[in-house]
Coordinates of C-alpha atoms and ligand atoms in Angstrom, one line a residue:
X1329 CA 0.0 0.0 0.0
X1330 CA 1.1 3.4 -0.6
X1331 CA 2.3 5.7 1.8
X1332 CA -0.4 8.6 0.4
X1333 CA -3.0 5.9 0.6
X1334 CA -2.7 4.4 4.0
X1335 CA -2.2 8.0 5.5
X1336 CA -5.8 8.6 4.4
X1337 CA -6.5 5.3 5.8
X1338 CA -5.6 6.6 8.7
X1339 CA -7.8 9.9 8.9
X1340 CA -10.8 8.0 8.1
X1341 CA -10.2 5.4 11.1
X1342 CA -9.6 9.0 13.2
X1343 CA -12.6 10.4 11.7
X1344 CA -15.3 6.8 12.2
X1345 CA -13.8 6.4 15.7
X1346 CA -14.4 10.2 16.9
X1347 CA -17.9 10.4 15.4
X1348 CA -18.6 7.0 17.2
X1349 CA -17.6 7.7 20.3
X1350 CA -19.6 11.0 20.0
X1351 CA -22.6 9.6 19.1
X1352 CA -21.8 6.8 22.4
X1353 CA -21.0 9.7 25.1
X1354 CA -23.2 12.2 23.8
X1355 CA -26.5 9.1 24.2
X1356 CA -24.8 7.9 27.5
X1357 CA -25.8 11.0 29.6
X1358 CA -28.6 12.3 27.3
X1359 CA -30.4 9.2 28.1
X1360 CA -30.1 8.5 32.2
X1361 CA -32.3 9.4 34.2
X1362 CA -29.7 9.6 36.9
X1363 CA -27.2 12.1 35.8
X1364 CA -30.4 14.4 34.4
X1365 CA -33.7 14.1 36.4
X1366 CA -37.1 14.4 34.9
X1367 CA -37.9 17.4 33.1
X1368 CA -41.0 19.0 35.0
X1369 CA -41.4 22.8 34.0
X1370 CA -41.4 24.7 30.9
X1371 CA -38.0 26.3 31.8
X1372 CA -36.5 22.6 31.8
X1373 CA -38.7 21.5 28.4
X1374 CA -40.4 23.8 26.2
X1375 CA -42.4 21.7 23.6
X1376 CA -43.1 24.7 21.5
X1377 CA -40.1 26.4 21.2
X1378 CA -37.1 23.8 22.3
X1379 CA -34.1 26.0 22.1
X1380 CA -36.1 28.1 24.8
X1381 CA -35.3 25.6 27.2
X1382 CA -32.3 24.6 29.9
X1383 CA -32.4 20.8 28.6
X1384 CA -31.7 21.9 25.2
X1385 CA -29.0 23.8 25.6
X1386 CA -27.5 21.5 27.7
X1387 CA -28.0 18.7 25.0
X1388 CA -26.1 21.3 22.6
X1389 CA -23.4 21.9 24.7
X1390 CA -23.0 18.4 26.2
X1391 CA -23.1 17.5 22.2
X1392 CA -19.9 19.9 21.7
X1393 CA -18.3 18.5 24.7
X1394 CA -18.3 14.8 24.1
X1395 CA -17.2 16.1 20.2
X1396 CA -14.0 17.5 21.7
X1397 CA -13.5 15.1 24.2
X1398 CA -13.5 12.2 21.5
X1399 CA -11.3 14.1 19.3
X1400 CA -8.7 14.5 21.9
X1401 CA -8.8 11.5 23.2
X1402 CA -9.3 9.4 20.3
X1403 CA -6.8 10.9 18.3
X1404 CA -4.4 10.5 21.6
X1405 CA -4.5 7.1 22.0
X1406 CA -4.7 6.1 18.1
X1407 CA -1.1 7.7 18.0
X1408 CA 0.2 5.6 21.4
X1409 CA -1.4 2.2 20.1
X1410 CA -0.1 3.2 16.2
X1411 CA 3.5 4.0 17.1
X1412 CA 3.6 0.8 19.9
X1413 CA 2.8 -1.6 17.1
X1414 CA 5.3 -0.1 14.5
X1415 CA 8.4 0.9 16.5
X1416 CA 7.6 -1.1 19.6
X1417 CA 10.8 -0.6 22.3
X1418 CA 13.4 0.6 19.7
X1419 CA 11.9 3.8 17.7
X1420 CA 14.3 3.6 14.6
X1421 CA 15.6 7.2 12.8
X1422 CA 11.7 7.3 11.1
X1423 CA 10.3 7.5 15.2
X1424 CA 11.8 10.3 16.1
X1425 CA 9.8 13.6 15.1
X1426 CA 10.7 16.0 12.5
X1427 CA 11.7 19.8 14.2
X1428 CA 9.2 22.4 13.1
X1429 CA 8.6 26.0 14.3
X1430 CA 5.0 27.8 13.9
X1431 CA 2.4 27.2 11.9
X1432 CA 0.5 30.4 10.8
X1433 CA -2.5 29.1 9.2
X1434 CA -3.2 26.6 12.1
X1435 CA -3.1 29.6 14.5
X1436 CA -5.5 31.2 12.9
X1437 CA -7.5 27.8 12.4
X1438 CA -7.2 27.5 16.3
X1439 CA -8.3 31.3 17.4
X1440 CA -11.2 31.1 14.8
X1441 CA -12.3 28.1 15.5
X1442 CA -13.3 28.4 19.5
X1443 CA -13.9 31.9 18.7
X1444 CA -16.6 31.3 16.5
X1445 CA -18.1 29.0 19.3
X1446 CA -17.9 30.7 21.9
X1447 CA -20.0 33.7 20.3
X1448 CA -22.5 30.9 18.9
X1449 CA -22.8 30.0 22.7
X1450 CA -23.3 33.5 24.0
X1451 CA -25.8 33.7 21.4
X1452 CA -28.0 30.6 22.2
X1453 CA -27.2 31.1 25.9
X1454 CA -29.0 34.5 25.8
X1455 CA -31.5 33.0 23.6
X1456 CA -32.6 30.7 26.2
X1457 CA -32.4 33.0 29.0
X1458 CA -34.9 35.2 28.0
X1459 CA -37.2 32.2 27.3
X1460 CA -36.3 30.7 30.8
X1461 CA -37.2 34.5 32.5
X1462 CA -40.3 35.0 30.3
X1463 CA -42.9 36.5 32.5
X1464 CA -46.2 35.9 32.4
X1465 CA -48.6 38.6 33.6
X1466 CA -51.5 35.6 35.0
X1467 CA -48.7 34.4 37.5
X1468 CA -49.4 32.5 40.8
X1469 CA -47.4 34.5 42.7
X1470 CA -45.9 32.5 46.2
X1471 CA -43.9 34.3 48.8
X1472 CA -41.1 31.9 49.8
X1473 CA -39.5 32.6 54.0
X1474 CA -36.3 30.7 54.1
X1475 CA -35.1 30.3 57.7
X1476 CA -32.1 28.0 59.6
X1477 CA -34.3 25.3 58.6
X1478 CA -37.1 25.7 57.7
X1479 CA -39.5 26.9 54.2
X1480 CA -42.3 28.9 54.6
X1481 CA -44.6 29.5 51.9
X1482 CA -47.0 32.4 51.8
X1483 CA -49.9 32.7 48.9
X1484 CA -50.6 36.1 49.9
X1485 CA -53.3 36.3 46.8
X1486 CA -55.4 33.5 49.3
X1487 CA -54.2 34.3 52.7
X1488 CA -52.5 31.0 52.9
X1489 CA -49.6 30.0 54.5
X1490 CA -48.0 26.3 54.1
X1491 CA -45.3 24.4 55.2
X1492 CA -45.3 22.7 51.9
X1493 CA -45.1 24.4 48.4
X1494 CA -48.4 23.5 46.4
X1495 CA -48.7 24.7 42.7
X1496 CA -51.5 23.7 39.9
X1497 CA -50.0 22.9 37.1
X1498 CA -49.4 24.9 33.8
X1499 CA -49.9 28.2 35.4
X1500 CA -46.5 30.3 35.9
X1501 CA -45.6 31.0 39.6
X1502 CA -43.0 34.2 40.5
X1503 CA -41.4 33.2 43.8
X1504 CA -40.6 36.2 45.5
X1505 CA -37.7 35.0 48.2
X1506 CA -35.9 36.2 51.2
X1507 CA -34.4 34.7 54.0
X1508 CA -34.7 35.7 57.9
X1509 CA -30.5 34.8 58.5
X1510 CA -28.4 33.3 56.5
X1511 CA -28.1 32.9 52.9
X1512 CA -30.3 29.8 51.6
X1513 CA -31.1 28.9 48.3
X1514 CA -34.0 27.2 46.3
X1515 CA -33.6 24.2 44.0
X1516 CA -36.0 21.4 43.0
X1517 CA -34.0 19.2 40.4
X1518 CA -37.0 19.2 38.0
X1519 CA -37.5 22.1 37.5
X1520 CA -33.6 23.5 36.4
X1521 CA -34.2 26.8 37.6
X1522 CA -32.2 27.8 40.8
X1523 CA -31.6 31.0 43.1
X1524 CA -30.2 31.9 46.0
X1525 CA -32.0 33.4 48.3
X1526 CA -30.2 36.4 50.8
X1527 CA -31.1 37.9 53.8
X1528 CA -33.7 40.7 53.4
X1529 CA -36.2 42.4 55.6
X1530 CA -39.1 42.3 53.3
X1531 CA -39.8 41.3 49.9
X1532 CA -39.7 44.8 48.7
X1533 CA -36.2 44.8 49.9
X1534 CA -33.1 45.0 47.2
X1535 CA -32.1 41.8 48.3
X1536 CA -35.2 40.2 47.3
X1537 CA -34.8 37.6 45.0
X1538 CA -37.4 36.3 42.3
X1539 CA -37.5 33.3 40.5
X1540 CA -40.4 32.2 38.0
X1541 CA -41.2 28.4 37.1
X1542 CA -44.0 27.3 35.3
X1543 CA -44.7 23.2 36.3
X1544 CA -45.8 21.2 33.4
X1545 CA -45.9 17.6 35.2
X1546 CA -48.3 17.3 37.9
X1547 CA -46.5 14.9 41.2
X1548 CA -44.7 15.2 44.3
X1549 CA -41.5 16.5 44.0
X1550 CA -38.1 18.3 46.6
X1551 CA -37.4 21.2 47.9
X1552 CA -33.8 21.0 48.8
X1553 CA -31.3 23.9 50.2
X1554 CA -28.9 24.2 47.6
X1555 CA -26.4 26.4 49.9
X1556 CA -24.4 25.2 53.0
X1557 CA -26.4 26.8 55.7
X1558 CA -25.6 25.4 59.3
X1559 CA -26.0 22.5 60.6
X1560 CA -29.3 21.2 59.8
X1561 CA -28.6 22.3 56.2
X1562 CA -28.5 18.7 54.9
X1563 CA -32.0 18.8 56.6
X1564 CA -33.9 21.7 55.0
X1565 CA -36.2 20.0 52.7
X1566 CA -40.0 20.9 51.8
X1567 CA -42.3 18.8 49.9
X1568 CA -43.1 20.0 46.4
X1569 CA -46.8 18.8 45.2
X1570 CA -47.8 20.0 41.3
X1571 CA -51.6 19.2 41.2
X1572 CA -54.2 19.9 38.9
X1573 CA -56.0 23.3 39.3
X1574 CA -59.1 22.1 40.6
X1575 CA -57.3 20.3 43.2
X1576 CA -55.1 23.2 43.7
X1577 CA -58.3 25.1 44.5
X1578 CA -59.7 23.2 46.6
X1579 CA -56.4 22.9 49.0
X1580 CA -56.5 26.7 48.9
X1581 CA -60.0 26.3 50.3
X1582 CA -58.8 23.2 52.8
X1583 CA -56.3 25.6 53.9
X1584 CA -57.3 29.6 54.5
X1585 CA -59.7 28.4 58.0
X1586 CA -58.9 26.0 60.9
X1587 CA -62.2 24.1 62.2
X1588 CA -60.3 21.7 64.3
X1589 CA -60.2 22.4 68.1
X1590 CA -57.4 24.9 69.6
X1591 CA -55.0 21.9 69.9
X1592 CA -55.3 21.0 66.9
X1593 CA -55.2 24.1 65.0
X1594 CA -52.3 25.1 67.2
X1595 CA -50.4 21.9 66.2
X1596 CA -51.2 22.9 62.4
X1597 CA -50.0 26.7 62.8
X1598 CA -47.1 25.2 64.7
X1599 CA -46.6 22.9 61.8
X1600 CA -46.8 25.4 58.4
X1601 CA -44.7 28.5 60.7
X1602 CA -41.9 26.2 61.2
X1603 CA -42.1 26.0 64.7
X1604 CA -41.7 22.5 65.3
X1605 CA -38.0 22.7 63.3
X1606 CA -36.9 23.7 66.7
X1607 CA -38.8 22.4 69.0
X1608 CA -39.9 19.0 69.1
X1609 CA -42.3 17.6 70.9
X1610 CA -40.6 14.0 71.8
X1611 CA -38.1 15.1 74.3
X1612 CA -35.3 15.6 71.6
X1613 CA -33.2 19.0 72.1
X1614 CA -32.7 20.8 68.6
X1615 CA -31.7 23.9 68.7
X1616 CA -34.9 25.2 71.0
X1617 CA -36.2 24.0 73.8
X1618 CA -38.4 20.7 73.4
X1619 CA -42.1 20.9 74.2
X1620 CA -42.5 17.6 75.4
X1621 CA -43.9 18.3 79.7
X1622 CA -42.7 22.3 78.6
X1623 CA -46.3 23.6 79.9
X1624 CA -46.3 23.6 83.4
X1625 CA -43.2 22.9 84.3
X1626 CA -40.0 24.8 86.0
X1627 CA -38.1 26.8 83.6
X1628 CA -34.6 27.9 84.7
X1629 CA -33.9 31.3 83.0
X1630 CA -30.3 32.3 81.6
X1631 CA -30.1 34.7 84.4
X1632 CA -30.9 31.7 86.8
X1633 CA -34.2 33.0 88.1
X1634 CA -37.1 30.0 87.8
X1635 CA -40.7 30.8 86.8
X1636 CA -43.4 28.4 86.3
X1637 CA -44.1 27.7 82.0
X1638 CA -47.7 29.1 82.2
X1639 CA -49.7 30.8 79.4
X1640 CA -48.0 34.1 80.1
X1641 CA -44.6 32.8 80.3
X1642 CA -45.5 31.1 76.8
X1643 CA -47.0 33.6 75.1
X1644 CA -44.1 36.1 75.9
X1645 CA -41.4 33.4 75.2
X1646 CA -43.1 33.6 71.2
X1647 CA -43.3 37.4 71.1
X1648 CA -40.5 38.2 73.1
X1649 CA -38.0 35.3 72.7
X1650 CA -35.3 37.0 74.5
X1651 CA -37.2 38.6 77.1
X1652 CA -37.3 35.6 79.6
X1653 CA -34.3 32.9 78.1
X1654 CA -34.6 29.4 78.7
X1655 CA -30.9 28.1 80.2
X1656 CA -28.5 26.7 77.7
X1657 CA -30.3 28.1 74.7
X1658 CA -28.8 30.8 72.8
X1659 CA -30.7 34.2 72.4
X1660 CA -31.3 35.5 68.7
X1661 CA -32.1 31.9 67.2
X1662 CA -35.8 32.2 67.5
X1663 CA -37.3 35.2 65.3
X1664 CA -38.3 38.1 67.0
X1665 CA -41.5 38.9 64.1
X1666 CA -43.8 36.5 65.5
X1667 CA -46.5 39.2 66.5
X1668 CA -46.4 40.6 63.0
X1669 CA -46.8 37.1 61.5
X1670 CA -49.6 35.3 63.7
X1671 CA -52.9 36.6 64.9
X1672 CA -53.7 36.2 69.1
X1673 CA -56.0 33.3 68.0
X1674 CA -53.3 31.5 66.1
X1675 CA -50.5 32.1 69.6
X1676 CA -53.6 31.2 71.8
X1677 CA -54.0 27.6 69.9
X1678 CA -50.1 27.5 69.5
X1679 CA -50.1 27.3 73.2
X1680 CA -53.3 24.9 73.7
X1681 CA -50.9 22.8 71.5
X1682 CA -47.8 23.1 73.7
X1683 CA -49.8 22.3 76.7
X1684 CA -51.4 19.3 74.8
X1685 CA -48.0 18.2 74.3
X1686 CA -46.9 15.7 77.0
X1687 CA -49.7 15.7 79.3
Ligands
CUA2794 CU1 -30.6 26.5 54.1 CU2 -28.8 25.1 53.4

């Protein structure tokens, strides 16, 4: 065989071997499940306009990745297998490499080249961005409390407030976020989008954050904290539940009054405001005191003082946390808001659930 002809040889192998391996890598993550989770909102999977969406742009660039990869890598070990077979241990005068200094029209071929991509990606990237951000003027809209560790979701359209997040289906939700400490931030797999969420006073504040997702597969999916928060962080999950919109209605109406008795009602509050995140009610200590035998009981204070945990001392321990300190806890955990955030019906059943607890 000639030396021309096995050279092309060659470039073809170079060439099937690349574009197969491609093809392999590019299928391998594309297709699992594990490495990319379902695809539940619009800003994962838009059916009507694809390259509006996170998936496809990470198909494009995933597509470009496994390309290069293969062509490095193929091309790599093609040489070390080639140049084993032929020279083996001895490389003879044709193994060693000729000496050769700059190439000009490969450096332009090699600026170009990524050049041209990267400006392509800038392009597509912005592209989907503005799909991703789209707003939509009929929005749910959810006000979203993150706290060390707990969620808090407010549906201030319905007076709601939930422990859990609750959507319907196919109708856009703007999640307006803040956190009461330290900085938390949202992420449910499913739905790509993510944000961090910083410490703000209200949602009006500038540190405010907004994020806007639009579920298209109805199910139970996770909240998780997506930033390193303390340590319960591993902890701070919420249950996610995309439901149809007549069920979505008729949670909202399941939700805005409380017909159970005070107890119960109290243990409910206690429940969606994040209470119980501190203070359990089996005897555990978290990072508040439990409420297991609380009511009733001898409280030693932080100044070493005792007083008796009757209604008062309860009522003023969740509107004045610091005024009257339980020993060993620290002051500034619990928030301080608590008068602005539950009516005195609400604090009354809090504490006929507190007393319920351990009698
Ligand atoms: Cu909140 Cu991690």
């Amino acid at each position: 065989m000639s030396n021309k002809l096995s050279h092309i040889l060659e470039i073809i192998v170079v060439f099937v071997l690349t574009v197969l391996a491609t093809v392999l890598l590019r299928m391998y993550v594309l297709n699992n499940d594990v490495l990319l989770p379902q695809a539940a909102s619009l800003q994962a999977w838009n059916p009507s306009a694809p390259s509006e969406s996170i998936d496809w742009l990470f198909s494009v660039q995933w597509s470009l990745v496994a390309f290069f990869f293969s062509l490095i890598v193929v091309f790599m070990l093609y040489s070390l297998v080639r140049s084993a077979i032929k020279y083996g241990n001895q490389p003879d005068e044709e193994g060693s490499g000729e000496y050769f200094e700059g190439n000009t029209p490969l450096e332009i071929f090699w600026t170009a080249v990524p050049l041209i991509i990267v400006l392509i990606l800038a392009y597509l990237g912005a592209n989907t961005l503005a799909g991703v951000e789209r707003r939509d003027v009929q929005a749910l809209e959810v006000n979203i409390i993150a706290s060390q560790w707990n969620w808090q979701f407010e549906y201030p359209e319905y007076g709601v407030t939930s422990a859990d997040l609750v959507l319907p289906v196919d109708r856009q939700v703007v999640l307006n976020m803040r956190s009461e400490d330290v900085i938390h931030s949202f992420w449910v797999p499913e739905f790509r989008v993510k944000q961090d969420i910083l410490p703000a006073a209200n949602f009006d504040s500038d540190y405010a954050r907004v994020l806007r997702v639009t579920p298209t597969e109805q199910g139970e999916f996770k909240l998780r904290c997506a930033e390193l928060c303390g340590t319960q962080h591993y902890a701070m999950l919420a249950g996610v539940s995309v439901v149809s919109s007549k069920d979505f209605d008729s949670w909202v109406l399941e939700s805005t009054g409380c017909d159970l008795s005070d107890a119960e009602c109290g243990q409910r509050w206690a429940t969606e405001y994040g209470c119980v995140a501190c203070h359990s009610v089996d005897g555990t200590q978290i990072v508040g005191p439990t409420w297991l035998g609380l009511s009733g009981s001898g409280v030693t204070l932080a100044d070493g003082s005792t007083v008796t945990a009757d209604i008062e001392y309860l009522k003023t321990s969740i509107l004045d946390p610091n005024a009257q300190l339980h020993e060993g806890f620290n002051p500034d955990i619990m928030p301080s808001n608590f008068s602005d955030r539950l009516s005195a019906e609400q604090i009354e059943q809090i504490i006929a659930f507190i007393q319920s607890v351990g009698e």
